[in-house]
Amino acid sequence: YQILVPLMLANLLSFVISRRYQPTPVYHALLQQDGVHLPSPETTPGRVTWTASEVMERDAPILAANCSVDDAWRLVAEGETRALLVGSRDALAGIVTKERLAEARRGGHGGDHLGSLADPTPVHAHPDHPFDVVLGRLAASPNLLPIVSRADARRLEGVVTTESIVQFVRRGQLA
């Protein structure tokens, strides 16, 4: 018991000296040499509590399912749009990508209805999904993530794109 206090002081002193000369723990430094980077409090962002309903754009352009492939191509040919929503707000038929439109046109199907090309089961999210789920699903989509109702997965609530996320962040910083 007599050496307990001096032992505690020696331990504290060695900890302070080691932190002063080597702020990264030895085992973390060895892992970093091997290319393994552990999260630290400095690099881990705070918990984001945004949801899809906060980030999404409510007014999304939707093309009718009976629109021709050629008409849809005219809308996406010059722009940066990579995908289009097909159907209506209450009856989403799916998503068609720019690449799929180009294939159909090359195959001589320019007069076909857009509904026949649309992917009827696109990657989607719901308005109450957290932001990290939305980001993961957006990465798996053609930069157009439909946000659909939980009660009816065919009813479109809005869309999330990288542009809508940037606009959301800008609005948050200005407010």
mmCIF file of C-alpha atoms in Angstrom:
data_model
loop_
_atom_site.group_PDB
_atom_site.id
_atom_site.type_symbol
_atom_site.label_atom_id
_atom_site.label_comp_id
_atom_site.label_asym_id
_atom_site.label_seq_id
_atom_site.Cartn_x
_atom_site.Cartn_y
_atom_site.Cartn_z
ATOM 1 C CA TYR A 1 0.000 0.000 0.000
ATOM 2 C CA GLN A 2 2.950 2.332 0.560
ATOM 3 C CA ILE A 3 3.913 2.459 -3.121
ATOM 4 C CA LEU A 4 0.373 2.873 -4.512
ATOM 5 C CA VAL A 5 0.426 6.696 -4.709
ATOM 6 C CA PRO A 6 3.977 6.883 -6.167
ATOM 7 C CA LEU A 7 2.983 4.183 -8.675
ATOM 8 C CA MET A 8 -0.069 6.191 -9.749
ATOM 9 C CA LEU A 9 2.052 9.329 -10.155
ATOM 10 C CA ALA A 10 4.670 7.452 -12.207
ATOM 11 C CA ASN A 11 1.914 6.010 -14.422
ATOM 12 C CA LEU A 12 0.368 9.462 -14.942
ATOM 13 C CA LEU A 13 3.764 10.979 -15.741
ATOM 14 C CA SER A 14 4.588 8.260 -18.279
ATOM 15 C CA PHE A 15 1.167 8.727 -19.917
ATOM 16 C CA VAL A 16 1.659 12.500 -20.252
ATOM 17 C CA ILE A 17 5.185 12.094 -21.670
ATOM 18 C CA SER A 18 4.113 9.422 -24.164
ATOM 19 C CA ARG A 19 1.166 11.562 -25.369
ATOM 20 C CA ARG A 20 3.460 14.527 -25.783
ATOM 21 C CA TYR A 21 5.943 12.705 -28.040
ATOM 22 C CA GLN A 22 3.645 10.114 -29.662
ATOM 23 C CA PRO A 23 -0.010 11.308 -29.851
ATOM 24 C CA THR A 24 -1.051 8.243 -31.884
ATOM 25 C CA PRO A 25 -1.117 5.017 -29.870
ATOM 26 C CA VAL A 26 1.512 2.478 -30.953
ATOM 27 C CA TYR A 27 -0.977 -0.141 -32.086
ATOM 28 C CA HIS A 28 -2.941 2.421 -34.112
ATOM 29 C CA ALA A 29 0.286 3.585 -35.775
ATOM 30 C CA LEU A 30 1.141 -0.022 -36.692
ATOM 31 C CA LEU A 31 -2.330 -0.530 -38.182
ATOM 32 C CA GLN A 32 -2.016 2.707 -40.188
ATOM 33 C CA GLN A 33 1.276 1.425 -41.638
ATOM 34 C CA ASP A 34 -0.664 -1.609 -42.875
ATOM 35 C CA GLY A 35 -3.357 0.590 -44.421
ATOM 36 C CA VAL A 36 -5.987 -0.003 -41.715
ATOM 37 C CA HIS A 37 -7.487 3.264 -40.475
ATOM 38 C CA LEU A 38 -9.598 3.050 -37.355
ATOM 39 C CA PRO A 39 -12.247 5.698 -36.719
ATOM 40 C CA SER A 40 -11.369 8.224 -34.081
ATOM 41 C CA PRO A 41 -13.499 10.850 -32.336
ATOM 42 C CA GLU A 42 -11.852 13.535 -34.490
ATOM 43 C CA THR A 43 -12.693 11.828 -37.786
ATOM 44 C CA THR A 44 -16.118 10.481 -36.856
ATOM 45 C CA PRO A 45 -18.826 13.023 -37.682
ATOM 46 C CA GLY A 46 -21.622 13.672 -35.252
ATOM 47 C CA ARG A 47 -24.800 11.683 -35.677
ATOM 48 C CA VAL A 48 -26.804 13.071 -38.566
ATOM 49 C CA THR A 49 -30.519 12.830 -37.943
ATOM 50 C CA TRP A 50 -31.779 13.975 -41.316
ATOM 51 C CA THR A 51 -34.423 11.902 -43.035
ATOM 52 C CA ALA A 52 -35.329 11.378 -46.673
ATOM 53 C CA SER A 53 -38.342 13.684 -46.350
ATOM 54 C CA GLU A 54 -36.035 16.581 -45.422
ATOM 55 C CA VAL A 55 -33.590 16.025 -48.284
ATOM 56 C CA MET A 56 -35.964 15.082 -51.112
ATOM 57 C CA GLU A 57 -37.320 17.316 -53.834
ATOM 58 C CA ARG A 58 -41.104 17.131 -53.883
ATOM 59 C CA ASP A 59 -41.595 18.230 -57.477
ATOM 60 C CA ALA A 60 -40.037 15.610 -59.712
ATOM 61 C CA PRO A 61 -40.616 15.421 -63.455
ATOM 62 C CA ILE A 62 -42.460 12.227 -64.403
ATOM 63 C CA LEU A 63 -43.042 11.012 -67.940
ATOM 64 C CA ALA A 64 -46.222 9.159 -68.847
ATOM 65 C CA ALA A 65 -45.845 5.442 -69.479
ATOM 66 C CA ASN A 66 -47.340 5.860 -72.975
ATOM 67 C CA CYS A 67 -44.676 8.438 -73.955
ATOM 68 C CA SER A 68 -42.498 7.231 -76.822
ATOM 69 C CA VAL A 69 -38.830 6.347 -76.438
ATOM 70 C CA ASP A 70 -37.898 9.001 -79.022
ATOM 71 C CA ASP A 71 -39.732 11.722 -77.068
ATOM 72 C CA ALA A 72 -37.987 10.702 -73.854
ATOM 73 C CA TRP A 73 -34.635 10.662 -75.633
ATOM 74 C CA ARG A 74 -35.108 14.261 -76.732
ATOM 75 C CA LEU A 75 -35.460 15.236 -73.069
ATOM 76 C CA VAL A 76 -32.281 13.494 -71.881
ATOM 77 C CA ALA A 77 -29.999 13.659 -74.933
ATOM 78 C CA GLU A 78 -28.424 17.048 -74.237
ATOM 79 C CA GLY A 79 -28.743 17.193 -70.459
ATOM 80 C CA GLU A 80 -26.971 15.605 -67.542
ATOM 81 C CA THR A 81 -30.028 13.530 -66.639
ATOM 82 C CA ARG A 82 -29.113 9.865 -66.247
ATOM 83 C CA ALA A 83 -32.589 8.507 -65.504
ATOM 84 C CA LEU A 84 -36.275 9.378 -65.780
ATOM 85 C CA LEU A 85 -39.300 8.503 -63.679
ATOM 86 C CA VAL A 86 -42.090 6.796 -65.604
ATOM 87 C CA GLY A 87 -45.784 6.749 -64.678
ATOM 88 C CA SER A 88 -47.594 9.261 -62.469
ATOM 89 C CA ARG A 89 -47.358 10.503 -58.870
ATOM 90 C CA ASP A 90 -49.987 8.000 -57.739
ATOM 91 C CA ALA A 91 -48.867 5.106 -59.939
ATOM 92 C CA LEU A 92 -45.108 5.021 -60.421
ATOM 93 C CA ALA A 93 -44.316 2.531 -63.180
ATOM 94 C CA GLY A 94 -40.558 2.617 -62.642
ATOM 95 C CA ILE A 95 -37.349 4.231 -63.818
ATOM 96 C CA VAL A 96 -35.710 4.181 -67.219
ATOM 97 C CA THR A 97 -32.034 5.040 -67.632
ATOM 98 C CA LYS A 98 -30.441 7.056 -70.399
ATOM 99 C CA GLU A 99 -28.413 3.988 -71.426
ATOM 100 C CA ARG A 100 -31.575 1.895 -71.761
ATOM 101 C CA LEU A 101 -33.157 4.583 -73.936
ATOM 102 C CA ALA A 102 -30.065 4.660 -76.164
ATOM 103 C CA GLU A 103 -30.161 0.848 -76.523
ATOM 104 C CA ALA A 104 -33.827 0.922 -77.487
ATOM 105 C CA ARG A 105 -33.217 3.609 -80.091
ATOM 106 C CA ARG A 106 -30.278 1.681 -81.566
ATOM 107 C CA GLY A 107 -32.461 -1.425 -81.681
ATOM 108 C CA GLY A 108 -35.125 0.408 -83.687
ATOM 109 C CA HIS A 109 -37.635 0.693 -80.834
ATOM 110 C CA GLY A 110 -37.921 4.494 -80.832
ATOM 111 C CA GLY A 111 -41.694 4.345 -81.221
ATOM 112 C CA ASP A 112 -42.245 1.955 -78.297
ATOM 113 C CA HIS A 113 -43.901 3.112 -75.108
ATOM 114 C CA LEU A 114 -41.627 4.153 -72.272
ATOM 115 C CA GLY A 115 -43.510 1.938 -69.824
ATOM 116 C CA SER A 116 -42.206 -1.180 -71.576
ATOM 117 C CA LEU A 117 -38.590 -0.133 -70.848
ATOM 118 C CA ALA A 118 -39.012 1.048 -67.277
ATOM 119 C CA ASP A 119 -37.534 -0.970 -64.426
ATOM 120 C CA PRO A 120 -40.654 -1.725 -62.341
ATOM 121 C CA THR A 121 -38.686 -2.407 -59.138
ATOM 122 C CA PRO A 122 -36.188 0.437 -58.804
ATOM 123 C CA VAL A 123 -34.107 1.050 -55.706
ATOM 124 C CA HIS A 124 -36.216 3.335 -53.506
ATOM 125 C CA ALA A 125 -36.490 4.744 -49.998
ATOM 126 C CA HIS A 126 -39.284 5.905 -47.726
ATOM 127 C CA PRO A 127 -39.704 9.410 -46.251
ATOM 128 C CA ASP A 128 -38.740 8.280 -42.742
ATOM 129 C CA HIS A 129 -35.507 6.553 -43.752
ATOM 130 C CA PRO A 130 -32.392 8.093 -42.153
ATOM 131 C CA PHE A 131 -29.884 9.950 -44.263
ATOM 132 C CA ASP A 132 -27.255 7.192 -44.204
ATOM 133 C CA VAL A 133 -29.767 4.726 -45.701
ATOM 134 C CA VAL A 134 -30.708 7.297 -48.347
ATOM 135 C CA LEU A 135 -27.041 7.796 -49.288
ATOM 136 C CA GLY A 136 -26.442 4.065 -49.568
ATOM 137 C CA ARG A 137 -29.464 3.565 -51.780
ATOM 138 C CA LEU A 138 -28.658 6.621 -53.881
ATOM 139 C CA ALA A 139 -25.240 5.116 -54.584
ATOM 140 C CA ALA A 140 -26.983 1.967 -55.868
ATOM 141 C CA SER A 141 -29.300 3.961 -58.145
ATOM 142 C CA PRO A 142 -28.680 5.964 -61.330
ATOM 143 C CA ASN A 143 -28.532 9.224 -59.300
ATOM 144 C CA LEU A 144 -32.316 9.270 -59.031
ATOM 145 C CA LEU A 145 -33.742 7.747 -55.864
ATOM 146 C CA PRO A 146 -37.534 7.713 -55.696
ATOM 147 C CA ILE A 147 -38.974 8.328 -52.238
ATOM 148 C CA VAL A 148 -42.235 6.395 -52.048
ATOM 149 C CA SER A 149 -44.997 6.149 -49.486
ATOM 150 C CA ARG A 150 -44.802 3.404 -46.866
ATOM 151 C CA ALA A 151 -48.512 2.706 -47.305
ATOM 152 C CA ASP A 152 -48.328 2.430 -51.109
ATOM 153 C CA ALA A 153 -44.932 1.797 -52.737
ATOM 154 C CA ARG A 154 -46.324 2.986 -56.085
ATOM 155 C CA ARG A 155 -47.146 6.495 -54.758
ATOM 156 C CA LEU A 156 -44.256 8.902 -55.300
ATOM 157 C CA GLU A 157 -43.528 11.382 -52.494
ATOM 158 C CA GLY A 158 -40.388 12.908 -54.034
ATOM 159 C CA VAL A 159 -36.892 12.123 -55.291
ATOM 160 C CA VAL A 160 -33.363 12.430 -53.969
ATOM 161 C CA THR A 161 -30.453 13.248 -56.256
ATOM 162 C CA THR A 162 -26.966 14.466 -55.520
ATOM 163 C CA GLU A 163 -28.162 17.922 -56.528
ATOM 164 C CA SER A 164 -31.032 17.835 -54.021
ATOM 165 C CA ILE A 165 -28.582 16.899 -51.257
ATOM 166 C CA VAL A 166 -26.300 19.798 -52.201
ATOM 167 C CA GLN A 167 -29.287 22.187 -52.225
ATOM 168 C CA PHE A 168 -30.415 20.892 -48.830
ATOM 169 C CA VAL A 169 -26.972 21.464 -47.327
ATOM 170 C CA ARG A 170 -26.796 24.954 -48.821
ATOM 171 C CA ARG A 171 -30.220 25.833 -47.393
ATOM 172 C CA GLY A 172 -29.082 24.579 -43.985
ATOM 173 C CA GLN A 173 -25.949 26.695 -44.030
ATOM 174 C CA LEU A 174 -27.781 29.843 -45.093
ATOM 175 C CA ALA A 175 -30.523 29.486 -42.488
#
